[in-house]
CSV table of C-alpha atoms in Angstrom, one decimal:
chain,number,residue,atom,x,y,z
B,1,MET,CA,64.9,5.2,105.5
B,2,HIS,CA,62.1,7.4,106.8
B,3,THR,CA,61.1,10.9,105.6
B,4,PRO,CA,61.3,13.2,108.7
B,5,VAL,CA,57.8,14.3,109.8
B,6,THR,CA,56.9,17.8,110.8
B,7,ILE,CA,54.1,17.9,113.3
B,8,ILE,CA,52.2,21.0,114.2
B,9,GLY,CA,50.8,20.7,117.8
B,10,ALA,CA,52.2,18.8,120.8
B,11,GLY,CA,49.0,17.0,121.6
B,12,LEU,CA,48.6,13.3,122.5
B,13,GLY,CA,48.3,12.0,119.0
B,14,GLY,CA,51.4,13.7,117.5
B,15,LEU,CA,53.5,12.6,120.4
B,16,VAL,CA,52.4,9.0,120.0
B,17,LEU,CA,53.5,9.1,116.3
B,18,HIS,CA,57.1,9.8,117.2
B,19,LEU,CA,57.2,6.7,119.5
B,20,HIS,CA,56.9,4.4,116.5
B,21,GLY,CA,60.5,5.2,115.6
B,22,ILE,CA,59.6,7.8,113.0
B,23,PRO,CA,61.9,10.8,113.1
B,24,VAL,CA,59.7,13.8,113.9
B,25,THR,CA,60.0,17.4,114.9
B,26,VAL,CA,57.0,18.8,116.8
B,27,TYR,CA,56.2,22.6,116.8
B,28,GLU,CA,54.1,23.8,119.6
B,29,ALA,CA,52.6,27.2,120.3
B,30,GLU,CA,52.9,26.9,124.1
B,31,SER,CA,56.1,28.2,125.6
B,32,SER,CA,56.6,25.0,127.7
B,33,PRO,CA,54.9,21.8,128.9
B,34,THR,CA,53.6,23.7,131.9
B,35,ALA,CA,52.5,26.9,130.2
B,36,ARG,CA,48.8,26.2,130.9
B,37,SER,CA,46.6,23.6,132.5
B,38,GLN,CA,46.2,20.5,130.3
B,39,GLY,CA,42.6,19.9,131.3
B,40,GLY,CA,41.0,17.3,133.5
B,41,MET,CA,40.6,13.6,133.5
B,42,LEU,CA,40.5,11.2,130.6
B,43,ASP,CA,39.2,7.6,130.5
B,44,ILE,CA,41.6,5.7,128.3
B,45,HIS,CA,39.9,2.8,126.5
B,46,ASP,CA,41.3,-0.6,126.1
B,47,ARG,CA,40.1,-0.8,122.5
B,48,ASN,CA,42.0,2.2,121.2
B,49,GLY,CA,43.9,4.6,123.5
B,50,GLN,CA,45.5,1.8,125.6
B,51,LEU,CA,46.5,-0.1,122.4
B,52,ALA,CA,48.2,3.0,121.1
B,53,LEU,CA,50.2,3.3,124.3
B,54,LYS,CA,51.1,-0.3,124.3
B,55,THR,CA,52.4,0.0,120.7
B,56,ALA,CA,54.5,2.9,121.9
B,57,GLY,CA,55.9,0.8,124.7
B,58,LEU,CA,54.3,2.9,127.5
B,59,THR,CA,51.9,0.5,129.2
B,60,ASP,CA,53.8,0.5,132.5
B,61,GLU,CA,54.1,4.3,132.6
B,62,PHE,CA,50.4,4.6,131.8
B,63,ARG,CA,49.5,2.2,134.6
B,64,SER,CA,51.6,4.2,137.0
B,65,ILE,CA,49.3,7.3,136.6
B,66,VAL,CA,45.9,5.6,136.7
B,67,LEU,CA,43.7,7.0,139.4
B,68,GLU,CA,42.3,3.9,141.2
B,69,GLY,CA,38.6,3.8,141.9
B,70,ARG,CA,37.8,6.6,139.4
B,71,GLN,CA,35.8,4.4,137.1
B,72,ALA,CA,32.9,4.6,139.6
B,73,ILE,CA,29.9,6.3,138.0
B,74,ARG,CA,26.9,7.8,139.7
B,75,LEU,CA,23.7,9.4,138.2
B,76,LEU,CA,21.6,11.7,140.3
B,77,GLY,CA,18.3,13.4,139.6
B,78,ARG,CA,17.9,17.2,140.0
B,79,ASP,CA,16.7,16.6,143.6
B,80,GLY,CA,19.7,14.5,144.5
B,81,THR,CA,17.9,11.2,144.1
B,82,VAL,CA,20.3,8.3,143.1
B,83,LEU,CA,19.3,7.0,139.7
B,84,PHE,CA,22.3,4.7,139.1
B,85,ASP,CA,25.4,3.9,141.1
B,86,LYS,CA,28.2,1.7,140.1
B,87,ALA,CA,31.5,1.2,141.9
B,88,ASP,CA,34.8,0.9,140.0
B,89,ASP,CA,34.9,-2.7,138.9
B,90,GLY,CA,38.6,-2.8,138.7
B,91,THR,CA,38.7,-4.2,135.2
B,92,GLY,CA,40.8,-1.5,133.8
B,93,GLU,CA,38.8,-1.3,130.6
B,94,SER,CA,38.5,2.5,130.8
B,95,PRO,CA,40.8,3.7,133.7
B,96,GLU,CA,40.9,7.4,134.4
B,97,VAL,CA,44.1,9.5,134.3
B,98,GLN,CA,44.9,13.2,134.4
B,99,ARG,CA,45.4,14.6,130.9
B,100,GLY,CA,48.5,16.5,132.0
B,101,GLU,CA,50.2,13.4,133.4
B,102,LEU,CA,49.4,11.4,130.3
B,103,ARG,CA,50.9,14.0,128.1
B,104,GLN,CA,54.0,14.2,130.3
B,105,ILE,CA,54.8,10.5,130.0
B,106,LEU,CA,54.6,10.9,126.3
B,107,LEU,CA,56.9,13.9,126.4
B,108,ASP,CA,59.3,12.1,128.7
B,109,ALA,CA,59.7,9.3,126.2
B,110,LEU,CA,60.9,11.7,123.5
B,111,PRO,CA,64.4,13.0,122.8
B,112,ALA,CA,64.8,16.5,124.5
B,113,SER,CA,65.0,18.3,121.1
B,114,THR,CA,61.9,16.7,119.6
B,115,VAL,CA,59.4,19.5,120.6
B,116,ARG,CA,60.2,23.1,119.6
B,117,TRP,CA,58.2,25.1,122.2
B,118,GLY,CA,57.0,28.6,121.5
B,119,HIS,CA,56.4,28.1,117.8
B,120,LYS,CA,52.9,29.2,117.0
B,121,ALA,CA,52.0,28.5,113.4
B,122,THR,CA,50.6,31.6,111.7
B,123,GLY,CA,50.4,30.2,108.1
B,124,VAL,CA,51.0,27.3,105.8
B,125,ARG,CA,51.4,27.2,102.0
B,126,ALA,CA,52.1,24.6,99.4
B,127,LEU,CA,55.4,24.5,97.7
B,128,THR,CA,56.2,22.0,94.9
B,129,LYS,CA,56.5,18.3,94.7
B,130,GLY,CA,54.4,17.6,97.9
B,131,ARG,CA,56.4,20.0,100.1
B,132,HIS,CA,54.9,22.6,102.4
B,133,GLU,CA,56.1,25.6,104.3
B,134,VAL,CA,54.9,26.5,107.8
B,135,THR,CA,55.5,30.1,109.1
B,136,PHE,CA,55.6,30.8,112.8
B,137,THR,CA,55.2,33.9,115.0
B,138,GLY,CA,58.3,36.0,114.6
B,139,GLY,CA,58.7,35.2,111.0
B,140,THR,CA,60.7,31.9,111.1
B,141,ALA,CA,59.6,29.2,108.8
B,142,VAL,CA,60.2,25.5,108.0
B,143,ALA,CA,59.7,23.5,104.8
B,144,THR,CA,58.9,19.8,104.9
B,145,SER,CA,58.0,16.9,102.7
B,146,LEU,CA,55.6,15.4,105.3
B,147,LEU,CA,53.4,17.7,107.3
B,148,VAL,CA,51.0,16.5,110.0
B,149,GLY,CA,48.4,18.8,111.4
B,150,ALA,CA,47.8,17.8,115.0
B,151,ASP,CA,46.8,21.3,116.0
B,152,GLY,CA,43.3,20.9,117.1
B,153,ALA,CA,39.9,22.3,116.3
B,154,TRP,CA,41.1,25.4,114.6
B,155,SER,CA,43.9,23.8,112.7
B,156,ARG,CA,46.2,25.9,110.6
B,157,VAL,CA,47.1,22.9,108.5
B,158,ARG,CA,43.5,21.8,107.7
B,159,PRO,CA,43.0,24.5,104.9
B,160,LEU,CA,45.7,22.7,102.9
B,161,LEU,CA,43.3,19.8,102.5
B,162,CYS,CA,39.8,21.4,102.6
B,163,ASP,CA,37.9,24.6,103.5
B,164,THR,CA,35.6,22.9,106.1
B,165,THR,CA,35.5,24.6,109.5
B,166,PRO,CA,33.9,23.5,112.8
B,167,ALA,CA,30.4,24.7,113.5
B,168,TYR,CA,28.7,25.4,116.9
B,169,VAL,CA,26.7,22.4,117.9
B,170,GLY,CA,24.0,24.3,119.9
B,171,ARG,CA,25.3,23.7,123.4
B,172,SER,CA,28.2,24.8,125.6
B,173,PHE,CA,30.1,23.7,128.7
B,174,VAL,CA,30.7,26.0,131.6
B,175,GLU,CA,33.7,24.6,133.5
B,176,THR,CA,34.2,25.0,137.3
B,177,HIS,CA,36.5,23.6,140.0
B,178,LEU,CA,36.0,23.0,143.7
B,179,HIS,CA,39.2,22.3,145.6
B,180,ASP,CA,39.8,20.3,148.8
B,181,ALA,CA,36.1,19.3,148.5
B,182,ASP,CA,36.0,16.7,151.2
B,183,THR,CA,36.9,19.3,153.7
B,184,GLN,CA,35.5,22.5,152.2
B,185,HIS,CA,32.4,21.1,150.5
B,186,PRO,CA,31.6,17.7,152.2
B,187,ALA,CA,28.0,17.4,151.0
B,188,THR,CA,28.9,18.0,147.4
B,189,ALA,CA,31.9,15.7,147.7
B,190,LYS,CA,29.6,13.0,149.0
B,191,ALA,CA,27.2,13.5,146.2
B,192,VAL,CA,29.9,13.2,143.6
B,193,GLY,CA,31.2,10.0,145.1
B,194,ASP,CA,34.5,8.3,144.1
B,195,GLY,CA,34.5,8.8,140.4
B,196,THR,CA,32.1,10.5,138.0
B,197,LEU,CA,28.8,12.2,138.8
B,198,VAL,CA,26.2,12.9,136.2
B,199,ALA,CA,23.3,15.1,137.5
B,200,LEU,CA,20.3,15.6,135.3
B,201,ASP,CA,16.6,16.0,135.1
B,202,PRO,CA,15.2,12.7,133.9
B,203,ASP,CA,12.2,14.5,132.3
B,204,GLY,CA,14.7,16.3,130.0
B,205,ASN,CA,15.3,19.9,129.4
B,206,GLY,CA,18.7,20.1,127.8
B,207,LYS,CA,20.5,20.6,131.1
B,208,TRP,CA,22.9,18.4,132.9
B,209,PHE,CA,26.4,18.4,134.3
B,210,VAL,CA,29.2,16.0,134.7
B,211,ALA,CA,31.7,16.2,137.7
B,212,HIS,CA,34.9,14.3,138.1
B,213,ARG,CA,36.8,13.6,141.3
B,214,GLU,CA,40.4,14.4,140.4
B,215,LYS,CA,43.5,14.3,142.6
B,216,ASP,CA,43.7,16.0,146.0
B,217,GLY,CA,39.9,16.2,146.4
B,218,THR,CA,39.3,18.5,143.4
B,219,LEU,CA,35.9,18.3,141.8
B,220,HIS,CA,36.0,19.3,138.2
B,221,THR,CA,32.6,20.0,136.7
B,222,TYR,CA,31.3,20.6,133.1
B,223,ILE,CA,27.9,22.3,133.3
B,224,THR,CA,25.9,21.8,130.1
B,225,LEU,CA,23.4,24.2,128.7
B,226,THR,CA,21.7,23.9,125.3
B,227,LYS,CA,21.7,27.6,124.4
B,228,PRO,CA,22.7,29.7,121.3
B,229,GLN,CA,26.0,31.5,121.5
B,230,ASP,CA,24.2,34.8,121.7
B,231,TRP,CA,22.7,33.8,125.0
B,232,PHE,CA,26.1,33.2,126.5
B,233,ALA,CA,27.4,36.5,125.1
B,234,THR,CA,25.0,38.3,127.5
B,235,ILE,CA,27.0,36.9,130.5
B,236,ASP,CA,30.1,38.7,131.7
B,237,PHE,CA,32.5,35.9,132.5
B,238,THR,CA,35.1,38.4,133.7
B,239,ASP,CA,32.8,38.8,136.7
B,240,ALA,CA,33.1,35.3,138.2
B,241,ALA,CA,30.4,35.6,140.9
B,242,ALA,CA,27.8,37.2,138.6
B,243,ALA,CA,28.5,34.6,135.9
B,244,ALA,CA,28.2,31.7,138.3
B,245,ALA,CA,25.0,33.1,139.7
B,246,ARG,CA,23.5,33.5,136.2
B,247,ILE,CA,24.4,29.9,135.2
B,248,ALA,CA,23.0,28.7,138.5
B,249,GLU,CA,19.6,30.4,137.7
B,250,GLU,CA,19.2,27.8,135.0
B,251,TYR,CA,19.4,25.1,137.6
B,252,ASP,CA,17.0,26.7,140.0
B,253,GLY,CA,15.3,24.1,142.2
B,254,TRP,CA,18.1,21.6,142.0
B,255,ALA,CA,19.6,20.1,145.2
B,256,PRO,CA,22.0,22.6,146.9
B,257,GLU,CA,24.8,20.0,147.0
B,258,LEU,CA,24.6,19.9,143.2
B,259,THR,CA,24.3,23.7,142.5
B,260,ALA,CA,27.3,24.2,144.8
B,261,LEU,CA,29.3,22.8,141.9
B,262,ILE,CA,28.3,25.9,140.0
B,263,THR,CA,28.3,28.6,142.7
B,264,ALA,CA,31.0,27.5,145.3
B,265,GLY,CA,33.9,27.2,143.0
B,266,GLU,CA,37.2,28.8,143.9
B,267,THR,CA,38.1,29.6,140.3
B,268,ALA,CA,36.2,31.7,137.8
B,269,PRO,CA,33.7,29.7,135.6
B,270,VAL,CA,35.1,29.2,132.1
B,271,LEU,CA,32.9,29.1,129.0
B,272,ARG,CA,33.6,26.2,126.6
B,273,PRO,CA,31.5,26.5,123.4
B,274,LEU,CA,31.2,23.1,121.7
B,275,HIS,CA,32.0,22.9,118.0
B,276,ALA,CA,32.3,20.0,115.6
B,277,LEU,CA,33.2,19.1,112.0
B,278,PRO,CA,30.5,17.5,109.9
B,279,VAL,CA,29.9,13.8,110.4
B,280,GLY,CA,31.9,11.9,107.8
B,281,HIS,CA,34.3,14.8,107.2
B,282,ARG,CA,37.0,13.8,104.8
B,283,TRP,CA,39.3,15.2,102.2
B,284,ASP,CA,40.9,14.2,98.9
B,285,ARG,CA,44.5,13.0,99.1
B,286,VAL,CA,46.9,16.0,98.9
B,287,PRO,CA,50.6,14.9,98.6
B,288,GLY,CA,52.7,15.4,101.6
B,289,VAL,CA,50.1,16.4,104.3
B,290,THR,CA,47.5,14.8,106.6
B,291,LEU,CA,45.7,15.4,109.8
B,292,LEU,CA,45.1,13.6,113.1
B,293,GLY,CA,43.0,14.1,116.3
B,294,ASP,CA,40.6,17.0,116.5
B,295,ALA,CA,42.2,18.6,113.4
B,296,ALA,CA,40.9,15.7,111.4
B,297,HIS,CA,37.6,14.8,113.2
B,298,LEU,CA,36.5,17.3,115.9
B,299,SER,CA,33.2,16.1,117.4
B,300,THR,CA,31.3,16.9,120.6
B,301,PRO,CA,32.7,15.3,123.7
B,302,ASN,CA,31.9,11.6,124.1
B,303,GLY,CA,35.0,10.2,125.8
B,304,GLU,CA,36.6,9.3,122.5
B,305,GLY,CA,38.6,12.4,121.5
B,306,ALA,CA,41.9,11.7,123.2
B,307,ASN,CA,41.6,8.0,122.5
B,308,LEU,CA,41.1,8.5,118.8
B,309,ALA,CA,43.9,11.0,118.6
B,310,MET,CA,46.4,8.5,120.1
B,311,GLN,CA,45.0,5.8,117.8
B,312,ASP,CA,45.4,8.1,114.8
B,313,GLY,CA,49.1,8.7,115.8
B,314,ALA,CA,49.7,5.0,116.3
B,315,GLU,CA,48.0,4.1,112.9
B,316,LEU,CA,49.9,6.8,111.1
B,317,GLY,CA,53.1,5.6,112.6
B,318,LYS,CA,52.4,2.0,111.5
B,319,ALA,CA,51.6,3.1,108.0
B,320,LEU,CA,54.8,5.2,107.7
B,321,ALA,CA,56.9,2.3,109.2
B,322,ALA,CA,55.4,-0.1,106.7
B,323,HIS,CA,56.1,2.2,103.7
B,324,PRO,CA,59.3,4.1,104.7
B,325,ASN,CA,60.1,5.1,101.1
B,326,ASP,CA,56.6,5.8,99.9
B,327,ILE,CA,54.9,8.6,101.7
B,328,GLU,CA,51.8,8.7,99.6
B,329,THR,CA,51.1,5.0,100.0
B,330,ALA,CA,51.5,5.4,103.7
B,331,LEU,CA,49.1,8.4,103.9
B,332,THR,CA,46.5,6.7,101.7
B,333,GLU,CA,46.6,3.6,103.9
B,334,TYR,CA,46.3,5.7,107.0
B,335,GLU,CA,43.4,7.8,105.8
B,336,ARG,CA,41.6,4.7,104.5
B,337,GLY,CA,41.2,3.7,108.1
B,338,LEU,CA,40.9,7.2,109.6
B,339,PHE,CA,37.8,8.3,107.8
B,340,PRO,CA,35.4,5.4,108.7
B,341,ARG,CA,36.8,5.3,112.3
B,342,SER,CA,36.2,8.9,112.9
B,343,ALA,CA,32.9,9.0,111.1
B,344,ALA,CA,31.5,6.3,113.4
B,345,ALA,CA,32.6,8.1,116.5
B,346,ALA,CA,31.2,11.5,115.3
B,347,ALA,CA,27.8,10.0,114.2
B,348,ALA,CA,27.2,8.9,117.8
B,349,VAL,CA,27.3,12.5,119.0
B,350,ALA,CA,25.8,14.4,116.1
B,351,HIS,CA,22.7,15.8,117.9
B,352,ASN,CA,21.7,17.3,121.2
B,353,PRO,CA,20.7,14.3,123.4
B,354,THR,CA,17.7,13.7,125.5
B,355,SER,CA,18.1,13.0,129.2
B,356,GLN,CA,17.3,9.4,128.6
B,357,GLU,CA,20.1,9.2,126.0
B,358,VAL,CA,22.5,10.8,128.6
B,359,ILE,CA,21.4,8.1,131.1
B,360,LYS,CA,22.0,5.3,128.6
B,361,PHE,CA,25.4,6.7,127.6
B,362,PHE,CA,26.7,6.6,131.2
B,363,THR,CA,25.0,3.5,132.4
B,364,GLU,CA,26.0,1.4,129.4
B,365,ARG,CA,29.3,3.3,128.7
B,366,GLU,CA,28.5,3.4,125.1
B,367,PRO,CA,28.2,6.5,122.8
B,368,ALA,CA,24.5,6.8,122.6
B,369,GLY,CA,24.3,10.4,121.4
B,370,ILE,CA,26.0,12.7,123.9
């Protein structure tokens, strides 16, 4: 027998957990799978994310959504000079997929009633004997003997385990999109190449950006600025043109095919402040509840977040399957592996990197401090 699991958040990690044969109900704040964009591209690593999908029996489905050729990587200097250029080697070690499509293959593998859409958690409280109650918008509530917080950076479940909250890391992304770039922005499309572009000043100034070639000629860019949050607060992001122009000022003198990624976008630039939990974040065992994904180990982006979340879901599923009548043994075993795994990933991104560290990260494809 298995104790049914209540998961808060229909992210990648929680969905993987169900696919280990564990009976779960997932409560998700969004009204439907298509209520909002699910983000850009993810490189799914053979050492963790792909293994989780294999364990869930979804390798073929995963392979069907891989974007061929997108493992290509190109580094350019601020003047457009090529610093590094590597074509997709076809090994499949870290193939790129669209996040939304990956989430959809996980959703498609679930019974239709597994995810309860439109259930935004507003509060949680401990009951007795390891049980917890979750309250949702509208006043409905559910009580459970096994609660999993898969609800991201600002988890409602995390306070049951600790009072730690994410802190601003000192830099932010500004996200932009160029659509139909090969036709509408050919010089920029050529600069980006077939996969990922990293543009930076090799002399180092805390500024760089990363652009991904997505489906249908879309260029999806994350512009990085190492600035306090008060600096970003002076920019009116409701005025798309003015906001883009102000961000572009910070890249004055850069090649026009690069700054076009900032100024030529067809959608308004979106500010994404970066927050992280402390390196080595952990909690004491609390009966009947645990965390996975960003709720457990939010760190600054390094290509590991989605992979670790799916690995978390897979490992929790394995532990629960191995101890179907002993929740606490299963959760203890899961957290014993979770804490060092997540600490190692977080330690690699615990500071604001130099340009040389950025170069090393992308040329070696190892977490060297981004």
